[in-house]
Amino acid sequence: MNTLDRQNRISNAFKKIHETIFYKIKGFEKSSKILDDVWEKKDLGQGNSIVIDDGNFFDKAGINFSCISGKSLPKSSVGNKSKSMGLPFFASGVSVVFHPKNPYIPTSHLNVRYFCTYKEDKVFEEWFGGGFDLTPYILNEEDCKKWHEGAEDACKLISANFYEKAKKNCDEYFFIPHRKEHRGIGGIFYEKQEFNHIEEGLHFSDKVSEQFIENYIKIINKHKNTKYTEEEKKFQRFRRGRYVEFNLTYDRGTLFGLQSGGRIESILMSLPNKVEWHYKFDEKLSTEQQKLYDVLKTPRDWVDVI
Amino acid sequence: MNTLDRQNRISNAFKKIHETIFYKIKGFEKSSKILDDVWEKKDLGQGNSIVIDDGNFFDKAGINFSCISGKSLPKSSVGNKSKSMGLPFFASGVSVVFHPKNPYIPTSHLNVRYFCTYKEDKVFEEWFGGGFDLTPYILNEEDCKKWHEGAEDACKLISANFYEKAKKNCDEYFFIPHRKEHRGIGGIFYEKQEFNHIEEGLHFSDKVSEQFIENYIKIINKHKNTKYTEEEKKFQRFRRGRYVEFNLTYDRGTLFGLQSGGRIESILMSLPNKVEWHYKFDEKLSTEQQKLYDVLKTPRDWVDVI
């Protein structure tokens, strides 16, 4: 395949993932609350941001497809020791964040992406990255276990011990050092994953996305009718502050977007629509809240417990 | 003076500034809404955080005094080329953020601080830093002009052209690259300012703090009875998102605090209590909002205009 055909094959595969996720989730939201925004940005690329802001079911949701290229790969995406830093690059992927209104349904996040750099008009390095993770506000251990079982299932496509590695990597990545806590209960996260053939990488991205959306929808259906209090809602808005702290201070994906002159509205689409910061708000926790904090402080092996 | 006497002289001077600011502002808030928190943190130091969270007059306010020391100065405070990096240090200062409820009253921020590093038990380098800046949600040009005149007045203590330099430095520092906009309409900001004697530096810190609080109180009194709409309030919460984006992504003061194992609650006290992010919310602006965006995009010379 020539360069253009290859880029098209890849971006079409991610477009398909984008479409599938939207198709599976859209029934939960009132259609008038869904904004379908196809965009193009000069010297960057194109994309499709599907956004829900203050919907009936979601406080905020973003399902973003993008396909971009640039003259020089920024260090935030590869680290500054990479041979690929500064080379022309092509990237395509899907990035999803769901912030449902009901605090009994966790926030969830998925990213699947392909990256390559070019040298003398040939592909120099190429890799896939991605993963998914879950950020509960009220802990439900069964949800966490099933979430991780789904993750493990997807990982079998690569190897028997890939889940273990990607789970650990996820726990390490989604960590807020200044709070000494993790963003949520994790999932999987992999970077610079190489495959013998792009079709294998795309198939894996497919599988990861499928496990993400199937298991998330199960969680939604389980809790969507659970009544919640204003106090639980306030605690959710407070905890979403930690989500913002992580994304703006540590997330390499966000920093890559900001450094590569990305489309700000799409990058920061992950930020919840309403967030609160309060002084010492979590100094005294209820028993339920303490259970959540325990697993945020110390990641658990969800697959072998309960 | 020996090291301890010198540290005491400095921290007492900043304590006095802290006290004065609190004394002058406290009448605006219901006393039951004011939390006066004296703290001590092992291997760090001590401080006094006065906090208002969801008060009657302030959405959030923080008046913080601290006096800390450490074994190794982190690079965020001095840059990684400084001779002082990695040396034992002592620092004391006052940091103030006011987020009033009324969107006609801007958010304001002050910081005055002293830093020194030690080598072989002697002061190796020492300097003062600080400044103040204003973040309006509804632009009032007269306020901005008077704010900058106050800043200019304080700067005369150093030299005739110090204001010009510190104003430019403030515009450059409080800039959000990914938004291509400044955090507010500026003020002054100075780093690594050296004096022949610490008394001169403390006197200048005094003068800066005085101009800050006197001029801010004038702005408060001018607008405190202005009626506002829910729409204006929503716009204020939205713009406060930019405040959070700056503080968590770019502010060296915040990053220094996070890196030096600072007291998180005091460092992140600057974050507003309620913040909103909305997709493309500011794509269409009213005439009034456009006026604000114009000065946020392109800093103005406030002292010589109007």
XYZ file of C-alpha atoms in Angstrom:
612
model
C 0.000 0.000 0.000
C 1.202 3.507 -0.657
C 1.289 6.094 2.135
C -2.097 7.596 1.360
C -3.897 4.247 1.056
C -2.373 3.170 4.325
C -3.439 6.365 6.079
C -6.949 5.933 4.698
C -7.157 2.317 5.803
C -6.155 3.341 9.323
C -8.394 6.362 9.637
C -11.349 4.416 8.230
C -10.865 1.730 10.852
C -10.926 4.322 13.646
C -13.912 6.074 12.049
C -15.737 2.748 12.231
C -14.923 2.425 15.960
C -16.145 5.993 16.489
C -19.382 5.219 14.664
C -19.998 2.003 16.597
C -19.516 3.627 19.997
C -21.840 6.453 19.094
C -24.416 4.036 17.726
C -24.401 2.011 20.940
C -24.598 4.931 23.341
C -26.883 7.393 21.584
C -30.098 5.761 22.798
C -29.373 6.948 26.338
C -29.432 10.636 25.431
C -32.148 12.891 24.010
C -31.171 13.461 20.391
C -31.620 17.250 20.592
C -28.834 17.305 23.206
C -26.298 15.674 20.885
C -24.004 17.914 18.872
C -22.319 16.213 15.937
C -19.435 18.427 14.919
C -17.328 17.538 11.875
C -14.256 19.736 11.816
C -11.161 20.505 9.853
C -8.219 22.523 11.109
C -5.571 23.900 8.791
C -2.064 22.418 9.210
C -3.502 19.831 11.586
C -6.143 17.564 10.103
C -9.730 16.650 10.525
C -12.081 15.020 12.913
C -15.520 14.455 14.224
C -16.399 15.529 17.767
C -19.714 14.298 19.063
C -20.481 16.252 22.193
C -23.187 16.212 24.832
C -23.097 19.132 27.233
C -25.652 19.198 30.035
C -27.813 16.536 28.444
C -30.656 14.580 29.996
C -28.544 11.544 30.768
C -24.976 12.826 30.500
C -23.566 15.871 32.256
C -20.946 15.798 29.559
C -19.842 13.305 26.940
C -17.319 13.487 24.154
C -16.773 10.941 21.397
C -13.963 12.178 19.266
C -12.394 10.854 16.089
C -9.370 12.584 14.656
C -6.854 12.131 11.941
C -3.934 14.512 12.068
C -0.446 14.991 10.735
C 2.381 17.335 11.492
C 5.881 18.281 10.520
C 7.531 17.544 13.845
C 6.476 15.078 16.549
C 6.407 16.816 19.970
C 8.244 15.196 22.837
C 5.110 14.828 25.008
C 3.929 11.997 22.783
C 7.092 9.908 22.799
C 9.428 11.261 25.447
C 12.502 13.221 24.502
C 14.767 10.237 24.001
C 12.780 8.784 21.119
C 14.387 8.511 17.686
C 11.058 9.718 16.293
C 11.044 13.065 18.073
C 10.983 15.930 15.612
C 10.079 13.736 12.604
C 6.961 14.258 10.459
C 4.087 12.199 11.831
C 0.640 10.884 11.113
C -1.840 9.925 13.822
C -5.402 8.770 13.976
C -7.549 7.621 16.830
C -10.664 7.717 18.884
C -10.989 9.285 22.287
C -14.083 8.944 24.442
C -15.126 10.340 27.812
C -18.500 9.819 29.466
C -19.572 11.828 32.498
C -23.119 10.614 33.275
C -25.365 12.680 35.543
C -26.082 9.798 37.902
C -23.191 9.530 40.388
C -23.840 5.792 40.694
C -22.521 5.458 37.130
C -18.771 6.059 36.971
C -17.031 8.329 34.496
C -15.343 6.243 31.806
C -12.620 6.913 29.286
C -11.328 5.152 26.199
C -8.553 5.981 23.835
C -7.304 3.953 20.869
C -4.758 5.442 18.538
C -2.215 4.796 15.822
C 0.952 6.801 15.358
C 3.677 6.730 12.760
C 6.640 8.869 11.858
C 8.274 9.243 8.460
C 11.867 9.503 7.315
C 12.667 10.053 3.655
C 8.982 9.525 2.812
C 8.912 6.033 4.317
C 7.347 4.871 7.564
C 10.164 5.100 10.109
C 8.403 3.918 13.268
C 4.784 3.004 13.883
C 2.861 1.932 16.922
C -0.531 1.677 18.558
C -1.539 2.992 21.939
C -4.627 3.209 24.049
C -6.635 1.722 26.832
C -9.616 2.436 29.008
C -10.248 3.268 32.625
C -13.096 3.834 35.029
C -13.590 6.611 37.591
C -16.323 5.774 40.113
C -17.797 8.249 42.590
C -19.566 5.530 44.560
C -17.688 2.260 44.622
C -19.336 -0.885 43.317
C -16.889 -3.745 43.569
C -18.757 -6.004 41.178
C -18.579 -3.323 38.444
C -14.835 -2.994 38.945
C -14.314 -6.736 38.739
C -16.332 -7.070 35.523
C -14.640 -4.020 34.033
C -11.251 -5.612 34.593
C -12.411 -9.012 33.354
C -13.413 -7.316 30.104
C -10.014 -5.700 29.943
C -8.316 -9.024 30.520
C -10.390 -10.595 27.792
C -9.305 -7.983 25.231
C -5.668 -8.393 26.234
C -5.682 -12.147 25.506
C -5.492 -11.201 21.849
C -1.907 -10.123 22.453
C -0.651 -12.563 25.063
C -1.547 -14.346 28.269
C 0.284 -11.844 30.449
C -0.468 -8.641 28.535
C -3.358 -7.699 30.823
C -1.157 -7.777 33.895
C 1.341 -5.415 32.265
C -1.297 -3.065 30.822
C -3.245 -2.983 34.101
C -0.118 -2.036 36.051
C 0.740 0.563 33.439
C -2.754 2.024 33.744
C -2.501 2.271 37.533
C 0.849 4.009 37.186
C -0.278 6.372 34.450
C -3.558 7.573 35.978
C -1.940 8.724 39.181
C -2.153 12.190 40.757
C 1.134 12.551 42.678
C 0.155 15.638 44.675
C -2.982 13.842 45.935
C -1.221 10.507 46.291
C -4.243 8.910 44.682
C -5.198 7.326 41.367
C -7.759 8.894 39.048
C -10.011 5.876 39.312
C -9.960 2.110 39.592
C -8.031 1.701 36.363
C -8.370 -0.687 33.485
C -5.637 -0.999 30.874
C -3.226 1.411 29.249
C -0.568 0.615 26.661
C 1.853 2.817 24.774
C 4.071 2.178 21.777
C 2.609 -1.254 21.121
C 4.085 -2.696 17.939
C 2.442 -5.295 15.676
C 3.715 -7.324 12.734
C 0.988 -5.885 10.583
C -1.270 -2.846 10.973
C -4.331 -5.101 10.590
C -3.411 -6.802 13.860
C -3.124 -3.451 15.613
C -6.451 -2.309 14.214
C -8.090 -5.556 15.250
C -6.755 -5.136 18.775
C -8.003 -1.517 18.878
C -11.401 -2.855 17.818
C -11.430 -5.453 20.543
C -10.401 -2.936 23.226
C -13.143 -0.539 22.118
C -15.727 -3.297 22.077
C -14.914 -4.447 25.610
C -14.996 -0.840 26.762
C -18.426 -0.019 25.394
C -20.079 -3.383 26.114
C -19.023 -3.392 29.741
C -19.772 0.272 30.238
C -23.282 -0.173 28.904
C -23.808 -3.021 31.377
C -22.772 -0.670 34.194
C -25.096 2.045 32.868
C -28.062 -0.305 32.692
C -27.395 -1.593 36.174
C -27.439 1.847 37.813
C -29.389 4.146 35.552
C -32.518 3.973 37.687
C -30.757 4.284 41.030
C -31.970 7.367 42.893
C -29.304 9.721 44.154
C -29.145 12.627 46.570
C -27.904 16.188 46.082
C -25.145 15.320 48.540
C -23.952 12.465 46.297
C -24.121 14.818 43.309
C -22.010 17.404 45.120
C -19.430 14.775 46.013
C -19.329 13.773 42.330
C -18.677 17.396 41.259
C -15.959 17.611 43.892
C -14.297 14.374 42.739
C -14.505 15.590 39.149
C -12.104 18.319 40.274
C -9.505 15.566 40.658
C -10.272 14.488 37.101
C -9.477 18.033 35.969
C -6.329 18.156 38.109
C -5.046 14.981 36.453
C -5.947 15.971 32.899
C -4.535 19.494 33.041
C -1.413 18.739 35.066
C -0.252 15.248 34.124
C -2.068 13.727 31.151
C 0.396 13.293 28.274
C -2.483 12.983 25.808
C -3.768 16.409 26.798
C -0.295 17.936 26.841
C 0.434 16.427 23.411
C -2.735 18.037 22.078
C -1.866 21.412 23.550
C 1.740 21.257 22.304
C 0.903 20.029 18.815
C -1.418 22.958 18.184
C -4.389 20.627 18.450
C -8.039 21.569 18.380
C -8.520 22.837 21.932
C -12.291 22.286 22.051
C -11.807 18.602 21.206
C -8.885 18.084 23.568
C -10.572 19.702 26.542
C -13.908 18.055 25.776
C -12.840 15.533 28.440
C -13.332 18.120 31.193
C -16.608 17.746 33.090
C -19.088 20.600 32.664
C -19.493 21.336 36.364
C -16.710 20.999 38.870
C -16.225 22.094 42.448
C -13.181 22.677 44.615
C -13.658 22.932 48.358
C -11.153 23.361 51.122
C -10.615 20.128 53.084
C -13.879 18.763 51.709
C -12.710 15.167 51.944
C -11.118 15.379 55.361
C -14.051 13.513 56.852
C -15.419 10.694 54.741
C -18.453 8.487 55.150
C -17.876 4.728 55.296
C -18.932 4.433 51.644
C -16.617 7.255 50.561
C -13.769 5.757 52.561
C -14.142 2.510 50.594
C -13.712 4.484 47.380
C -10.679 6.342 48.713
C -9.085 3.068 49.804
C -9.058 1.699 46.246
C -7.974 5.075 44.838
C -5.032 5.157 47.224
C -4.016 1.521 46.691
C -4.883 -0.129 43.372
C -6.453 -3.536 43.773
C -6.145 -6.711 41.729
C -9.756 -6.818 40.649
C -9.679 -9.923 38.528
C -8.677 -12.357 41.226
C -10.733 -10.965 44.093
C -14.367 -11.117 45.320
C 21.711 38.947 62.489
C 22.104 35.219 62.704
C 20.155 32.902 60.379
C 17.251 32.326 62.754
C 16.791 36.007 63.642
C 16.843 36.855 59.978
C 14.227 34.192 59.159
C 12.071 35.472 61.995
C 12.357 39.095 60.890
C 11.260 38.070 57.390
C 8.413 35.802 58.352
C 7.113 38.362 60.859
C 7.019 41.002 58.133
C 4.943 38.713 55.892
C 2.726 37.733 58.817
C 1.998 41.433 59.286
C 1.010 41.781 55.604
C -1.234 38.724 55.965
C -2.877 40.225 59.036
C -3.439 43.607 57.394
C -5.073 42.156 54.304
C -7.362 39.999 56.372
C -8.234 42.938 58.637
C -9.181 45.094 55.668
C -11.266 42.506 53.838
C -13.016 40.640 56.637
C -15.852 43.161 56.964
C -17.230 42.071 53.596
C -17.851 38.479 54.680
C -20.063 36.960 57.354
C -17.701 35.894 60.128
C -19.195 32.398 60.417
C -18.100 31.772 56.817
C -14.446 32.485 57.555
C -12.174 29.569 58.390
C -8.916 30.545 60.064
C -6.608 27.564 59.742
C -3.179 27.635 61.356
C -1.149 24.690 60.124
C 2.164 22.984 60.440
C 3.502 20.327 58.109
C 6.434 18.126 58.989
C 9.572 18.615 56.869
C 7.962 21.662 55.271
C 7.060 24.435 57.661
C 4.090 26.333 58.916
C 1.436 28.700 57.809
C -1.931 30.268 58.238
C -4.609 29.719 55.613
C -7.676 31.898 55.956
C -10.327 30.448 53.696
C -13.831 31.396 52.655
C -15.686 28.741 50.702
C -19.158 29.567 49.440
C -19.493 32.591 51.666
C -22.083 35.349 51.514
C -19.863 37.757 49.640
C -17.086 35.519 48.276
C -17.554 32.347 46.279
C -14.056 31.520 47.414
C -11.226 33.416 49.019
C -7.843 32.377 50.293
C -5.398 34.472 52.282
C -2.368 32.381 52.916
C 0.810 33.007 54.876
C 3.548 30.428 54.841
C 7.069 29.979 56.025
C 8.811 26.924 54.708
C 12.229 25.419 54.256
C 13.619 22.444 52.424
C 16.772 20.539 51.697
C 16.771 21.042 47.947
C 15.281 23.879 45.898
C 13.126 22.445 43.058
C 13.770 23.733 39.553
C 10.223 25.074 39.099
C 11.017 27.948 41.430
C 14.222 29.124 39.791
C 14.612 27.388 36.438
C 17.103 24.582 35.960
C 20.030 26.834 35.125
C 20.132 28.534 38.493
C 23.162 28.139 40.724
C 20.704 27.763 43.602
C 18.954 24.691 42.270
C 19.282 21.792 44.666
C 20.526 23.919 47.569
C 18.798 24.101 50.971
C 16.294 26.960 50.977
C 14.082 29.108 53.138
C 10.986 30.879 51.854
C 8.237 32.966 53.317
C 5.392 34.845 51.719
C 1.777 35.749 51.393
C -0.516 34.561 48.663
C -4.035 35.882 48.202
C -6.870 35.046 45.825
C -10.346 36.582 45.931
C -13.216 35.148 43.899
C -16.222 37.333 44.817
C -19.741 36.124 44.024
C -20.682 39.249 42.087
C -19.346 38.886 38.518
C -19.018 42.682 38.295
C -16.161 42.388 40.777
C -13.083 40.782 39.190
C -11.076 37.961 40.703
C -7.828 39.317 42.128
C -4.544 37.767 43.109
C -1.521 38.900 45.101
C 1.710 37.191 45.927
C 4.677 38.585 47.815
C 7.516 36.312 48.772
C 11.109 36.040 49.922
C 13.454 33.240 48.984
C 16.978 32.392 49.977
C 19.323 29.478 49.515
C 22.188 28.443 51.762
C 25.662 27.158 51.100
C 27.921 26.161 53.979
C 25.359 27.613 56.413
C 25.550 31.080 54.872
C 23.006 32.831 52.676
C 24.116 32.020 49.138
C 21.481 33.848 47.113
C 18.389 35.747 48.206
C 15.630 37.505 46.359
C 12.076 38.772 46.489
C 9.287 38.029 44.083
C 5.643 38.798 43.693
C 3.054 40.953 42.091
C -0.679 41.232 41.632
C -3.120 40.848 38.798
C -6.807 41.253 38.071
C -9.172 38.893 36.240
C -12.425 40.613 35.257
C -15.511 38.818 33.929
C -17.197 42.037 32.841
C -14.749 44.667 31.699
C -14.680 48.048 33.413
C -11.964 50.143 31.828
C -11.789 52.650 34.656
C -11.087 49.838 37.149
C -8.263 48.544 34.989
C -6.720 51.978 34.642
C -6.815 52.634 38.398
C -5.496 49.139 39.122
C -2.498 49.782 36.931
C -1.967 53.278 38.333
C -1.732 51.697 41.775
C 0.764 49.208 40.428
C 2.814 51.989 38.884
C 2.780 53.867 42.154
C 4.191 50.891 44.088
C 6.884 50.381 41.460
C 8.233 53.929 41.843
C 9.844 52.721 45.031
C 12.283 50.742 42.891
C 12.784 52.930 39.836
C 10.980 55.113 37.304
C 10.826 52.364 34.706
C 10.229 49.351 36.963
C 6.459 49.401 36.374
C 6.898 49.091 32.625
C 9.107 46.048 33.044
C 6.958 44.382 35.726
C 3.748 45.063 33.759
C 5.186 43.433 30.637
C 6.450 40.534 32.717
C 2.971 40.088 34.206
C 1.336 40.054 30.760
C 3.831 37.448 29.611
C 3.535 35.286 32.697
C -0.251 35.136 33.001
C -0.730 33.826 29.495
C -2.576 30.664 28.452
C -0.821 29.544 25.238
C -3.449 26.991 24.156
C -6.175 29.654 24.407
C -3.966 32.417 23.042
C -5.306 34.641 25.769
C -4.109 36.186 29.006
C -5.591 35.219 32.365
C -6.790 38.738 32.984
C -5.856 42.378 32.467
C -2.599 42.008 34.363
C -0.883 44.189 36.889
C 2.716 43.572 37.886
C 4.855 40.495 38.333
C 8.524 40.366 39.319
C 10.859 37.468 39.997
C 14.298 37.280 41.533
C 14.300 40.930 42.552
C 17.424 41.683 44.568
C 17.810 44.455 47.141
C 20.817 45.847 48.986
C 19.158 45.057 52.263
C 16.240 42.791 53.198
C 14.474 45.771 54.818
C 14.174 47.380 51.400
C 12.679 44.206 49.949
C 10.220 43.912 52.821
C 9.251 47.558 52.463
C 8.607 47.042 48.765
C 6.523 43.888 49.501
C 4.528 46.033 51.943
C 3.919 48.720 49.382
C 2.843 46.201 46.718
C 0.410 44.560 49.141
C -0.993 47.915 50.208
C -1.660 49.054 46.647
C -3.248 45.684 45.917
C -5.708 45.725 48.787
C -6.521 49.453 48.704
C -7.337 49.426 45.013
C -9.191 46.144 45.182
C -11.398 47.435 47.985
C -12.241 50.481 45.854
C -13.318 48.133 43.053
C -15.380 46.063 45.487
C -17.159 49.121 46.883
C -17.898 50.430 43.422
C -19.624 47.245 42.235
C -20.823 45.405 45.322
C -24.406 46.571 44.905
C -24.583 46.022 41.152
C -27.312 43.528 40.300
C -26.300 40.616 38.106
C -28.090 37.969 36.111
C -27.779 34.175 36.187
C -26.394 34.432 32.667
C -23.562 36.684 33.873
C -22.935 34.286 36.743
C -22.719 31.328 34.337
C -20.264 33.226 32.155
C -18.175 33.909 35.274
C -18.097 30.178 36.155
C -17.120 29.409 32.580
C -14.301 31.993 32.587
C -13.110 30.615 35.915
C -12.365 27.437 33.973
C -9.615 29.403 32.232
C -8.301 30.387 35.647
C -8.059 26.694 36.517
C -6.446 25.866 33.159
C -3.739 28.450 33.791
C -3.084 27.503 37.405
C -2.918 23.746 36.854
C -1.058 23.758 33.548
C 1.313 26.726 33.583
C 1.604 28.466 36.947
C 5.138 28.025 38.276
C 3.974 28.947 41.777
C 1.493 26.070 41.758
C 3.991 23.661 40.219
C 6.618 24.670 42.784
C 4.139 23.902 45.553
C 3.271 20.527 44.080
C 6.924 19.609 43.474
C 8.197 20.763 46.848
C 5.752 18.543 48.715
C 3.776 21.609 49.700
C 0.487 21.696 51.544
C -1.935 20.852 48.746
C -4.994 22.413 50.371
C -3.206 25.765 50.638
C -1.726 25.642 47.144
C -4.988 24.744 45.425
C -6.979 27.183 47.564
C -6.648 29.490 44.547
C -9.060 27.326 42.539
C -12.597 28.708 42.376
C -15.262 26.624 44.147
C -17.541 26.292 41.112
C -16.301 26.011 37.593
C -17.882 25.084 34.286
C -16.505 23.843 30.983
C -18.731 23.988 27.938
C -18.041 23.086 24.354
C -17.649 26.187 22.153
C -19.350 28.289 24.808
C -17.518 31.447 23.790
C -17.858 31.040 20.065
C -20.514 33.739 19.996
C -19.901 36.660 22.314
C -22.045 39.631 23.234
C -20.604 43.101 22.572
C -19.696 43.400 26.256
C -18.008 39.991 26.317
C -16.136 40.798 23.114
C -14.654 43.886 24.796
C -13.317 41.644 27.541
C -11.896 39.125 25.068
C -10.178 41.929 23.141
C -8.129 42.979 26.164
C -7.457 39.353 27.127
C -6.140 38.645 23.633
C -4.044 41.814 23.377
C -2.782 43.407 26.595
C -3.359 47.131 26.727
C -1.261 49.974 28.174
C -3.777 50.977 30.816
C -1.882 53.776 32.437
C -1.654 56.038 29.428
C -5.110 55.431 27.965
C -8.673 56.704 28.575
